[in-house]
Amino acid sequence: ENTITDCSYAISLGLSNSNSFYHNNIIDNSINFQTIPSINSWDNGYPSGGNYWSEYNGTDVCSGAYQNETGSDGIGDTPYIIDEYNIDRYPLMKPYVPLLGDLNEDRKVDGKDIGIIAKAFGSYEGGPRWNPNADINGDRKVEGKDVITVAKNYGKKNQ
């Protein structure tokens, strides 16, 4: 959830493998990615998505994990090729904006998120039912304030 703008090199990695980069906004940089051969993950799968790349010129007329279903979903229909080893399979069509209450990162707040918060309700960091995604306000416990945030955003989608 970073925004990298107007840099000479947005991301530079050297011999760094198995890292995950997703939900970032990479905007108007001279070079977006520089690496000494590294293999990393550039998306969080479907429907969570990858990153927003300002020079991505793809279209969004399809949806689904294979981008072969009718209807747009806010994810580009073709992958963004970073280099021969690194691909963002689900580039975002618009800059990423977090959706509070989307606990399972599927770009919508729905019954699944209610289930997650209900299961974690009353838990605390290190406890047996602890889920850091359910601690929306970051106070290391899942309580009413977190539930209210999910409830307020119920039905919202991020596209």
Short mmCIF file of N, CA and C in Angstrom, two decimals:
data_model
loop_
_atom_site.label_atom_id
_atom_site.label_comp_id
_atom_site.label_asym_id
_atom_site.label_seq_id
_atom_site.Cartn_x
_atom_site.Cartn_y
_atom_site.Cartn_z
N GLU A 1 0.83 -1.19 0.00
CA GLU A 1 0.00 0.00 0.00
C GLU A 1 0.87 1.25 0.00
N ASN A 2 1.88 1.23 -0.87
CA ASN A 2 2.78 2.38 -1.01
C ASN A 2 2.50 3.09 -2.32
N THR A 3 2.84 4.35 -2.36
CA THR A 3 2.79 5.11 -3.60
C THR A 3 4.21 5.58 -3.89
N ILE A 4 4.72 5.21 -5.06
CA ILE A 4 6.07 5.58 -5.48
C ILE A 4 5.92 6.42 -6.73
N THR A 5 6.29 7.70 -6.63
CA THR A 5 6.03 8.65 -7.70
C THR A 5 7.28 9.44 -8.05
N ASP A 6 7.48 9.68 -9.35
CA ASP A 6 8.53 10.56 -9.87
C ASP A 6 9.93 10.23 -9.36
N CYS A 7 10.27 8.95 -9.34
CA CYS A 7 11.60 8.52 -8.89
C CYS A 7 12.44 8.09 -10.10
N SER A 8 13.76 8.13 -9.95
CA SER A 8 14.62 7.57 -10.98
C SER A 8 14.39 6.07 -11.08
N TYR A 9 14.42 5.39 -9.93
CA TYR A 9 14.14 3.96 -9.84
C TYR A 9 13.06 3.78 -8.78
N ALA A 10 11.92 3.27 -9.17
CA ALA A 10 10.84 3.07 -8.21
C ALA A 10 11.20 1.95 -7.24
N ILE A 11 11.63 0.81 -7.78
CA ILE A 11 11.98 -0.35 -6.97
C ILE A 11 13.27 -0.93 -7.53
N SER A 12 14.25 -1.13 -6.67
CA SER A 12 15.52 -1.69 -7.09
C SER A 12 15.86 -2.84 -6.15
N LEU A 13 16.00 -4.03 -6.70
CA LEU A 13 16.29 -5.22 -5.90
C LEU A 13 17.54 -5.90 -6.42
N GLY A 14 18.33 -6.42 -5.52
CA GLY A 14 19.51 -7.18 -5.90
C GLY A 14 19.50 -8.54 -5.24
N LEU A 15 19.46 -9.58 -6.04
CA LEU A 15 19.46 -10.95 -5.55
C LEU A 15 18.46 -11.14 -4.43
N SER A 16 17.26 -10.68 -4.67
CA SER A 16 16.20 -10.72 -3.66
C SER A 16 15.03 -11.50 -4.23
N ASN A 17 14.72 -12.65 -3.65
CA ASN A 17 13.68 -13.53 -4.18
C ASN A 17 12.56 -13.76 -3.17
N SER A 18 11.41 -14.14 -3.72
CA SER A 18 10.25 -14.58 -2.92
C SER A 18 9.63 -13.48 -2.08
N ASN A 19 9.74 -12.24 -2.52
CA ASN A 19 9.05 -11.13 -1.85
C ASN A 19 7.70 -10.92 -2.52
N SER A 20 6.77 -10.33 -1.80
CA SER A 20 5.45 -10.02 -2.35
C SER A 20 5.25 -8.52 -2.41
N PHE A 21 4.86 -8.03 -3.57
CA PHE A 21 4.58 -6.62 -3.78
C PHE A 21 3.20 -6.51 -4.41
N TYR A 22 2.24 -5.97 -3.70
CA TYR A 22 0.93 -5.76 -4.28
C TYR A 22 0.22 -4.62 -3.55
N HIS A 23 -0.77 -4.07 -4.23
CA HIS A 23 -1.55 -2.92 -3.75
C HIS A 23 -0.68 -1.68 -3.59
N ASN A 24 0.23 -1.49 -4.52
CA ASN A 24 1.07 -0.30 -4.56
C ASN A 24 0.70 0.53 -5.78
N ASN A 25 0.98 1.81 -5.73
CA ASN A 25 0.77 2.72 -6.86
C ASN A 25 2.14 3.15 -7.34
N ILE A 26 2.49 2.78 -8.56
CA ILE A 26 3.80 3.07 -9.13
C ILE A 26 3.56 4.02 -10.30
N ILE A 27 3.85 5.30 -10.06
CA ILE A 27 3.37 6.37 -10.93
C ILE A 27 4.51 7.25 -11.44
N ASP A 28 4.60 7.36 -12.76
CA ASP A 28 5.48 8.33 -13.43
C ASP A 28 6.93 8.28 -12.96
N ASN A 29 7.50 7.09 -12.90
CA ASN A 29 8.90 6.92 -12.54
C ASN A 29 9.73 6.72 -13.81
N SER A 30 11.00 7.10 -13.76
CA SER A 30 11.86 6.90 -14.92
C SER A 30 12.00 5.42 -15.23
N ILE A 31 12.30 4.62 -14.21
CA ILE A 31 12.40 3.18 -14.33
C ILE A 31 11.61 2.59 -13.16
N ASN A 32 10.65 1.73 -13.46
CA ASN A 32 9.82 1.17 -12.39
C ASN A 32 10.52 0.08 -11.60
N PHE A 33 11.34 -0.72 -12.27
CA PHE A 33 11.91 -1.88 -11.60
C PHE A 33 13.29 -2.16 -12.13
N GLN A 34 14.25 -2.28 -11.24
CA GLN A 34 15.60 -2.65 -11.61
C GLN A 34 16.00 -3.81 -10.71
N THR A 35 16.61 -4.82 -11.31
CA THR A 35 16.96 -5.99 -10.52
C THR A 35 18.20 -6.68 -11.04
N ILE A 36 18.93 -7.27 -10.13
CA ILE A 36 19.90 -8.28 -10.47
C ILE A 36 19.09 -9.55 -10.31
N PRO A 37 19.02 -10.42 -11.31
CA PRO A 37 18.00 -11.45 -11.39
C PRO A 37 17.38 -11.87 -10.06
N SER A 38 16.12 -11.55 -9.96
CA SER A 38 15.31 -11.86 -8.79
C SER A 38 13.95 -12.32 -9.28
N ILE A 39 13.31 -13.18 -8.51
CA ILE A 39 11.97 -13.63 -8.83
C ILE A 39 11.08 -13.34 -7.63
N ASN A 40 10.08 -12.49 -7.85
CA ASN A 40 9.20 -12.05 -6.79
C ASN A 40 7.74 -12.13 -7.23
N SER A 41 6.85 -11.98 -6.30
CA SER A 41 5.42 -12.01 -6.59
C SER A 41 4.91 -10.58 -6.65
N TRP A 42 4.15 -10.24 -7.70
CA TRP A 42 3.71 -8.87 -7.93
C TRP A 42 2.20 -8.72 -7.87
N ASP A 43 1.50 -9.71 -7.36
CA ASP A 43 0.05 -9.58 -7.17
C ASP A 43 -0.36 -10.50 -6.04
N ASN A 44 -1.58 -10.33 -5.59
CA ASN A 44 -2.13 -11.15 -4.50
C ASN A 44 -3.21 -12.08 -5.03
N GLY A 45 -3.10 -12.45 -6.31
CA GLY A 45 -4.10 -13.32 -6.91
C GLY A 45 -5.38 -12.58 -7.22
N TYR A 46 -6.32 -13.32 -7.71
CA TYR A 46 -7.62 -12.75 -8.08
C TYR A 46 -8.62 -13.08 -6.99
N PRO A 47 -9.45 -12.18 -6.55
CA PRO A 47 -9.72 -10.85 -7.10
C PRO A 47 -8.97 -9.70 -6.42
N SER A 48 -8.06 -10.02 -5.49
CA SER A 48 -7.36 -8.96 -4.76
C SER A 48 -6.58 -8.04 -5.69
N GLY A 49 -5.87 -8.63 -6.63
CA GLY A 49 -5.15 -7.83 -7.62
C GLY A 49 -3.70 -7.59 -7.28
N GLY A 50 -3.08 -6.79 -8.16
CA GLY A 50 -1.66 -6.49 -8.04
C GLY A 50 -1.41 -5.04 -7.72
N ASN A 51 -0.75 -4.35 -8.63
CA ASN A 51 -0.34 -2.97 -8.44
C ASN A 51 -0.91 -2.09 -9.54
N TYR A 52 -0.93 -0.80 -9.26
CA TYR A 52 -1.29 0.18 -10.29
C TYR A 52 0.01 0.68 -10.90
N TRP A 53 0.15 0.53 -12.21
CA TRP A 53 1.33 0.99 -12.96
C TRP A 53 0.84 2.09 -13.90
N SER A 54 1.32 3.29 -13.76
CA SER A 54 0.77 4.41 -14.52
C SER A 54 0.94 4.24 -16.03
N GLU A 55 1.96 3.52 -16.49
CA GLU A 55 2.14 3.36 -17.94
C GLU A 55 1.51 2.09 -18.49
N TYR A 56 0.78 1.35 -17.66
CA TYR A 56 0.09 0.17 -18.15
C TYR A 56 -1.00 0.61 -19.12
N ASN A 57 -1.01 0.03 -20.30
CA ASN A 57 -1.94 0.44 -21.35
C ASN A 57 -2.99 -0.63 -21.67
N GLY A 58 -3.21 -1.53 -20.76
CA GLY A 58 -4.17 -2.60 -21.00
C GLY A 58 -5.61 -2.11 -20.91
N THR A 59 -6.51 -3.01 -21.20
CA THR A 59 -7.95 -2.71 -21.13
C THR A 59 -8.58 -3.53 -20.01
N ASP A 60 -9.81 -3.16 -19.67
CA ASP A 60 -10.57 -3.88 -18.65
C ASP A 60 -11.99 -4.08 -19.15
N VAL A 61 -12.16 -5.07 -20.00
CA VAL A 61 -13.50 -5.42 -20.47
C VAL A 61 -13.92 -6.79 -19.97
N CYS A 62 -12.96 -7.51 -19.36
CA CYS A 62 -13.24 -8.86 -18.87
C CYS A 62 -13.01 -8.94 -17.36
N SER A 63 -13.44 -10.04 -16.78
CA SER A 63 -13.27 -10.28 -15.35
C SER A 63 -12.95 -11.75 -15.14
N GLY A 64 -12.75 -12.13 -13.89
CA GLY A 64 -12.48 -13.51 -13.53
C GLY A 64 -11.00 -13.80 -13.42
N ALA A 65 -10.68 -14.91 -12.80
CA ALA A 65 -9.29 -15.29 -12.55
C ALA A 65 -8.48 -15.39 -13.84
N TYR A 66 -9.13 -15.74 -14.94
CA TYR A 66 -8.43 -15.84 -16.22
C TYR A 66 -8.76 -14.65 -17.12
N GLN A 67 -9.46 -13.66 -16.58
CA GLN A 67 -9.86 -12.47 -17.32
C GLN A 67 -10.54 -12.86 -18.64
N ASN A 68 -11.44 -13.83 -18.54
CA ASN A 68 -12.14 -14.32 -19.72
C ASN A 68 -13.66 -14.33 -19.54
N GLU A 69 -14.14 -13.67 -18.51
CA GLU A 69 -15.58 -13.58 -18.26
C GLU A 69 -16.06 -12.18 -18.64
N THR A 70 -17.32 -12.05 -18.96
CA THR A 70 -17.88 -10.77 -19.37
C THR A 70 -17.94 -9.79 -18.20
N GLY A 71 -17.58 -8.54 -18.45
CA GLY A 71 -17.69 -7.47 -17.46
C GLY A 71 -16.36 -7.07 -16.87
N SER A 72 -16.20 -5.77 -16.67
CA SER A 72 -14.96 -5.26 -16.10
C SER A 72 -14.94 -5.48 -14.58
N ASP A 73 -13.73 -5.50 -14.03
CA ASP A 73 -13.56 -5.73 -12.60
C ASP A 73 -12.49 -4.86 -11.97
N GLY A 74 -11.97 -3.88 -12.72
CA GLY A 74 -10.93 -3.01 -12.18
C GLY A 74 -9.53 -3.57 -12.31
N ILE A 75 -9.42 -4.74 -12.93
CA ILE A 75 -8.13 -5.40 -13.14
C ILE A 75 -7.89 -5.53 -14.63
N GLY A 76 -6.67 -5.23 -15.07
CA GLY A 76 -6.34 -5.31 -16.49
C GLY A 76 -6.51 -6.71 -17.03
N ASP A 77 -6.93 -6.79 -18.29
CA ASP A 77 -7.19 -8.08 -18.92
C ASP A 77 -5.91 -8.82 -19.32
N THR A 78 -4.81 -8.11 -19.42
CA THR A 78 -3.53 -8.74 -19.74
C THR A 78 -2.52 -8.40 -18.64
N PRO A 79 -1.59 -9.32 -18.36
CA PRO A 79 -0.60 -9.07 -17.31
C PRO A 79 0.32 -7.89 -17.66
N TYR A 80 0.91 -7.31 -16.63
CA TYR A 80 1.93 -6.29 -16.80
C TYR A 80 3.27 -7.00 -16.68
N ILE A 81 4.07 -6.98 -17.75
CA ILE A 81 5.36 -7.66 -17.78
C ILE A 81 6.41 -6.70 -17.22
N ILE A 82 7.03 -7.10 -16.13
CA ILE A 82 8.07 -6.29 -15.50
C ILE A 82 9.42 -6.63 -16.11
N ASP A 83 9.74 -7.90 -16.14
CA ASP A 83 10.91 -8.42 -16.85
C ASP A 83 10.66 -9.91 -17.09
N GLU A 84 11.65 -10.61 -17.58
CA GLU A 84 11.42 -12.00 -17.95
C GLU A 84 11.08 -12.91 -16.76
N TYR A 85 11.38 -12.47 -15.53
CA TYR A 85 11.11 -13.29 -14.35
C TYR A 85 9.96 -12.76 -13.49
N ASN A 86 9.52 -11.56 -13.73
CA ASN A 86 8.57 -10.90 -12.85
C ASN A 86 7.37 -10.38 -13.64
N ILE A 87 6.18 -10.79 -13.23
CA ILE A 87 4.94 -10.42 -13.91
C ILE A 87 3.88 -10.08 -12.88
N ASP A 88 3.19 -8.97 -13.09
CA ASP A 88 2.01 -8.64 -12.31
C ASP A 88 0.83 -9.21 -13.10
N ARG A 89 0.31 -10.33 -12.65
CA ARG A 89 -0.75 -11.01 -13.40
C ARG A 89 -2.08 -10.26 -13.36
N TYR A 90 -2.27 -9.40 -12.35
CA TYR A 90 -3.54 -8.70 -12.17
C TYR A 90 -3.31 -7.21 -11.93
N PRO A 91 -2.76 -6.49 -12.92
CA PRO A 91 -2.51 -5.06 -12.72
C PRO A 91 -3.82 -4.29 -12.51
N LEU A 92 -3.78 -3.33 -11.61
CA LEU A 92 -4.96 -2.52 -11.31
C LEU A 92 -5.11 -1.41 -12.33
N MET A 93 -6.34 -1.11 -12.69
CA MET A 93 -6.62 -0.07 -13.69
C MET A 93 -6.63 1.33 -13.08
N LYS A 94 -6.83 1.43 -11.79
CA LYS A 94 -6.84 2.72 -11.09
C LYS A 94 -5.91 2.61 -9.88
N PRO A 95 -5.41 3.75 -9.39
CA PRO A 95 -4.58 3.69 -8.18
C PRO A 95 -5.30 2.97 -7.04
N TYR A 96 -4.53 2.22 -6.29
CA TYR A 96 -5.08 1.45 -5.18
C TYR A 96 -5.46 2.37 -4.02
N VAL A 97 -6.66 2.20 -3.53
CA VAL A 97 -7.14 2.88 -2.34
C VAL A 97 -7.68 1.80 -1.41
N PRO A 98 -7.13 1.67 -0.19
CA PRO A 98 -7.59 0.62 0.71
C PRO A 98 -9.09 0.75 0.99
N LEU A 99 -9.75 -0.37 1.11
CA LEU A 99 -11.17 -0.41 1.44
C LEU A 99 -11.29 -0.96 2.86
N LEU A 100 -11.53 -0.07 3.81
CA LEU A 100 -11.64 -0.49 5.20
C LEU A 100 -12.76 -1.50 5.37
N GLY A 101 -12.47 -2.57 6.04
CA GLY A 101 -13.47 -3.61 6.26
C GLY A 101 -13.32 -4.79 5.32
N ASP A 102 -12.49 -4.65 4.28
CA ASP A 102 -12.25 -5.76 3.35
C ASP A 102 -11.17 -6.65 3.96
N LEU A 103 -11.56 -7.51 4.88
CA LEU A 103 -10.61 -8.28 5.67
C LEU A 103 -9.96 -9.43 4.91
N ASN A 104 -10.61 -9.93 3.88
CA ASN A 104 -10.03 -11.03 3.11
C ASN A 104 -9.44 -10.56 1.78
N GLU A 105 -9.37 -9.25 1.58
CA GLU A 105 -8.73 -8.63 0.41
C GLU A 105 -9.31 -9.11 -0.92
N ASP A 106 -10.63 -9.24 -0.98
CA ASP A 106 -11.26 -9.60 -2.25
C ASP A 106 -11.92 -8.40 -2.92
N ARG A 107 -11.56 -7.20 -2.47
CA ARG A 107 -11.98 -5.92 -3.04
C ARG A 107 -13.45 -5.61 -2.81
N LYS A 108 -14.04 -6.22 -1.78
CA LYS A 108 -15.42 -5.90 -1.42
C LYS A 108 -15.62 -6.22 0.06
N VAL A 109 -16.58 -5.54 0.67
CA VAL A 109 -16.94 -5.82 2.06
C VAL A 109 -18.28 -6.53 2.02
N ASP A 110 -18.26 -7.80 2.45
CA ASP A 110 -19.47 -8.62 2.36
C ASP A 110 -19.56 -9.56 3.54
N GLY A 111 -20.41 -10.56 3.42
CA GLY A 111 -20.63 -11.52 4.50
C GLY A 111 -19.39 -12.27 4.92
N LYS A 112 -18.46 -12.49 4.00
CA LYS A 112 -17.21 -13.16 4.36
C LYS A 112 -16.41 -12.34 5.36
N ASP A 113 -16.42 -11.03 5.17
CA ASP A 113 -15.72 -10.14 6.10
C ASP A 113 -16.42 -10.11 7.46
N ILE A 114 -17.74 -10.14 7.44
CA ILE A 114 -18.51 -10.21 8.70
C ILE A 114 -18.13 -11.49 9.45
N GLY A 115 -18.01 -12.60 8.73
CA GLY A 115 -17.62 -13.86 9.36
C GLY A 115 -16.24 -13.80 9.98
N ILE A 116 -15.32 -13.15 9.28
CA ILE A 116 -13.95 -13.02 9.79
C ILE A 116 -13.93 -12.20 11.07
N ILE A 117 -14.62 -11.07 11.06
CA ILE A 117 -14.62 -10.19 12.25
C ILE A 117 -15.35 -10.86 13.40
N ALA A 118 -16.42 -11.61 13.10
CA ALA A 118 -17.16 -12.30 14.16
C ALA A 118 -16.29 -13.36 14.83
N LYS A 119 -15.55 -14.10 14.02
CA LYS A 119 -14.69 -15.15 14.57
C LYS A 119 -13.57 -14.57 15.44
N ALA A 120 -13.06 -13.40 15.06
CA ALA A 120 -11.96 -12.79 15.81
C ALA A 120 -12.42 -11.86 16.92
N PHE A 121 -13.71 -11.57 16.98
CA PHE A 121 -14.21 -10.60 17.97
C PHE A 121 -13.80 -11.00 19.40
N GLY A 122 -13.28 -10.02 20.13
CA GLY A 122 -12.84 -10.25 21.49
C GLY A 122 -11.43 -10.78 21.60
N SER A 123 -10.77 -11.02 20.48
CA SER A 123 -9.41 -11.55 20.53
C SER A 123 -8.40 -10.40 20.67
N TYR A 124 -7.18 -10.77 20.95
CA TYR A 124 -6.10 -9.82 21.15
C TYR A 124 -4.82 -10.42 20.56
N GLU A 125 -3.85 -9.55 20.32
CA GLU A 125 -2.60 -9.99 19.71
C GLU A 125 -1.99 -11.13 20.52
N GLY A 126 -1.68 -12.23 19.86
CA GLY A 126 -1.10 -13.38 20.52
C GLY A 126 -2.13 -14.38 21.03
N GLY A 127 -3.40 -13.99 21.04
CA GLY A 127 -4.45 -14.88 21.51
C GLY A 127 -4.80 -15.94 20.48
N PRO A 128 -5.56 -16.96 20.87
CA PRO A 128 -5.85 -18.08 19.98
C PRO A 128 -6.71 -17.74 18.77
N ARG A 129 -7.57 -16.74 18.83
CA ARG A 129 -8.42 -16.39 17.69
C ARG A 129 -7.94 -15.13 16.99
N TRP A 130 -6.75 -14.67 17.30
CA TRP A 130 -6.21 -13.42 16.78
C TRP A 130 -6.09 -13.45 15.26
N ASN A 131 -6.61 -12.43 14.62
CA ASN A 131 -6.46 -12.24 13.18
C ASN A 131 -6.09 -10.77 12.99
N PRO A 132 -4.85 -10.47 12.63
CA PRO A 132 -4.44 -9.06 12.50
C PRO A 132 -5.26 -8.29 11.47
N ASN A 133 -5.81 -8.96 10.47
CA ASN A 133 -6.65 -8.26 9.49
C ASN A 133 -7.92 -7.72 10.12
N ALA A 134 -8.40 -8.37 11.16
CA ALA A 134 -9.64 -7.94 11.83
C ALA A 134 -9.41 -6.76 12.76
N ASP A 135 -8.17 -6.48 13.09
CA ASP A 135 -7.83 -5.33 13.95
C ASP A 135 -7.66 -4.10 13.06
N ILE A 136 -8.76 -3.54 12.63
CA ILE A 136 -8.74 -2.48 11.63
C ILE A 136 -8.08 -1.21 12.16
N ASN A 137 -8.31 -0.88 13.42
CA ASN A 137 -7.75 0.37 13.95
C ASN A 137 -6.36 0.19 14.55
N GLY A 138 -5.80 -1.01 14.52
CA GLY A 138 -4.43 -1.25 14.93
C GLY A 138 -4.14 -1.17 16.41
N ASP A 139 -5.15 -1.37 17.25
CA ASP A 139 -4.92 -1.28 18.70
C ASP A 139 -4.63 -2.64 19.35
N ARG A 140 -4.37 -3.65 18.54
CA ARG A 140 -3.98 -4.99 18.96
C ARG A 140 -5.08 -5.76 19.69
N LYS A 141 -6.33 -5.40 19.38
CA LYS A 141 -7.48 -6.16 19.87
C LYS A 141 -8.62 -5.95 18.90
N VAL A 142 -9.49 -6.93 18.81
CA VAL A 142 -10.64 -6.84 17.92
C VAL A 142 -11.87 -6.58 18.78
N GLU A 143 -12.44 -5.40 18.58
CA GLU A 143 -13.54 -4.97 19.44
C GLU A 143 -14.60 -4.26 18.60
N GLY A 144 -15.53 -3.63 19.27
CA GLY A 144 -16.66 -2.98 18.62
C GLY A 144 -16.28 -1.97 17.55
N LYS A 145 -15.22 -1.19 17.77
CA LYS A 145 -14.81 -0.19 16.78
C LYS A 145 -14.47 -0.85 15.44
N ASP A 146 -13.86 -2.02 15.50
CA ASP A 146 -13.51 -2.74 14.27
C ASP A 146 -14.77 -3.27 13.58
N VAL A 147 -15.70 -3.78 14.38
CA VAL A 147 -16.96 -4.29 13.83
C VAL A 147 -17.74 -3.16 13.16
N ILE A 148 -17.77 -2.00 13.80
CA ILE A 148 -18.49 -0.85 13.24
C ILE A 148 -17.90 -0.45 11.89
N THR A 149 -16.59 -0.49 11.77
CA THR A 149 -15.94 -0.15 10.49
C THR A 149 -16.38 -1.11 9.39
N VAL A 150 -16.41 -2.40 9.69
CA VAL A 150 -16.87 -3.37 8.69
C VAL A 150 -18.33 -3.10 8.34
N ALA A 151 -19.15 -2.87 9.36
CA ALA A 151 -20.58 -2.63 9.13
C ALA A 151 -20.82 -1.37 8.29
N LYS A 152 -20.08 -0.30 8.56
CA LYS A 152 -20.24 0.95 7.81
C LYS A 152 -19.88 0.79 6.34
N ASN A 153 -18.97 -0.11 6.06
CA ASN A 153 -18.51 -0.29 4.68
C ASN A 153 -19.13 -1.49 3.99
N TYR A 154 -20.05 -2.15 4.67
CA TYR A 154 -20.70 -3.32 4.10
C TYR A 154 -21.35 -2.96 2.75
N GLY A 155 -21.08 -3.77 1.76
CA GLY A 155 -21.66 -3.56 0.43
C GLY A 155 -20.76 -2.73 -0.50
N LYS A 156 -19.72 -2.13 0.03
CA LYS A 156 -18.82 -1.33 -0.83
C LYS A 156 -17.87 -2.24 -1.59
N LYS A 157 -17.48 -1.78 -2.79
CA LYS A 157 -16.54 -2.50 -3.64
C LYS A 157 -15.42 -1.55 -4.04
N ASN A 158 -14.28 -2.12 -4.30
CA ASN A 158 -13.12 -1.35 -4.75
C ASN A 158 -12.81 -1.75 -6.18
N GLN A 159 -13.16 -0.89 -7.14
CA GLN A 159 -12.84 -1.20 -8.54
C GLN A 159 -12.11 -0.10 -9.19
#
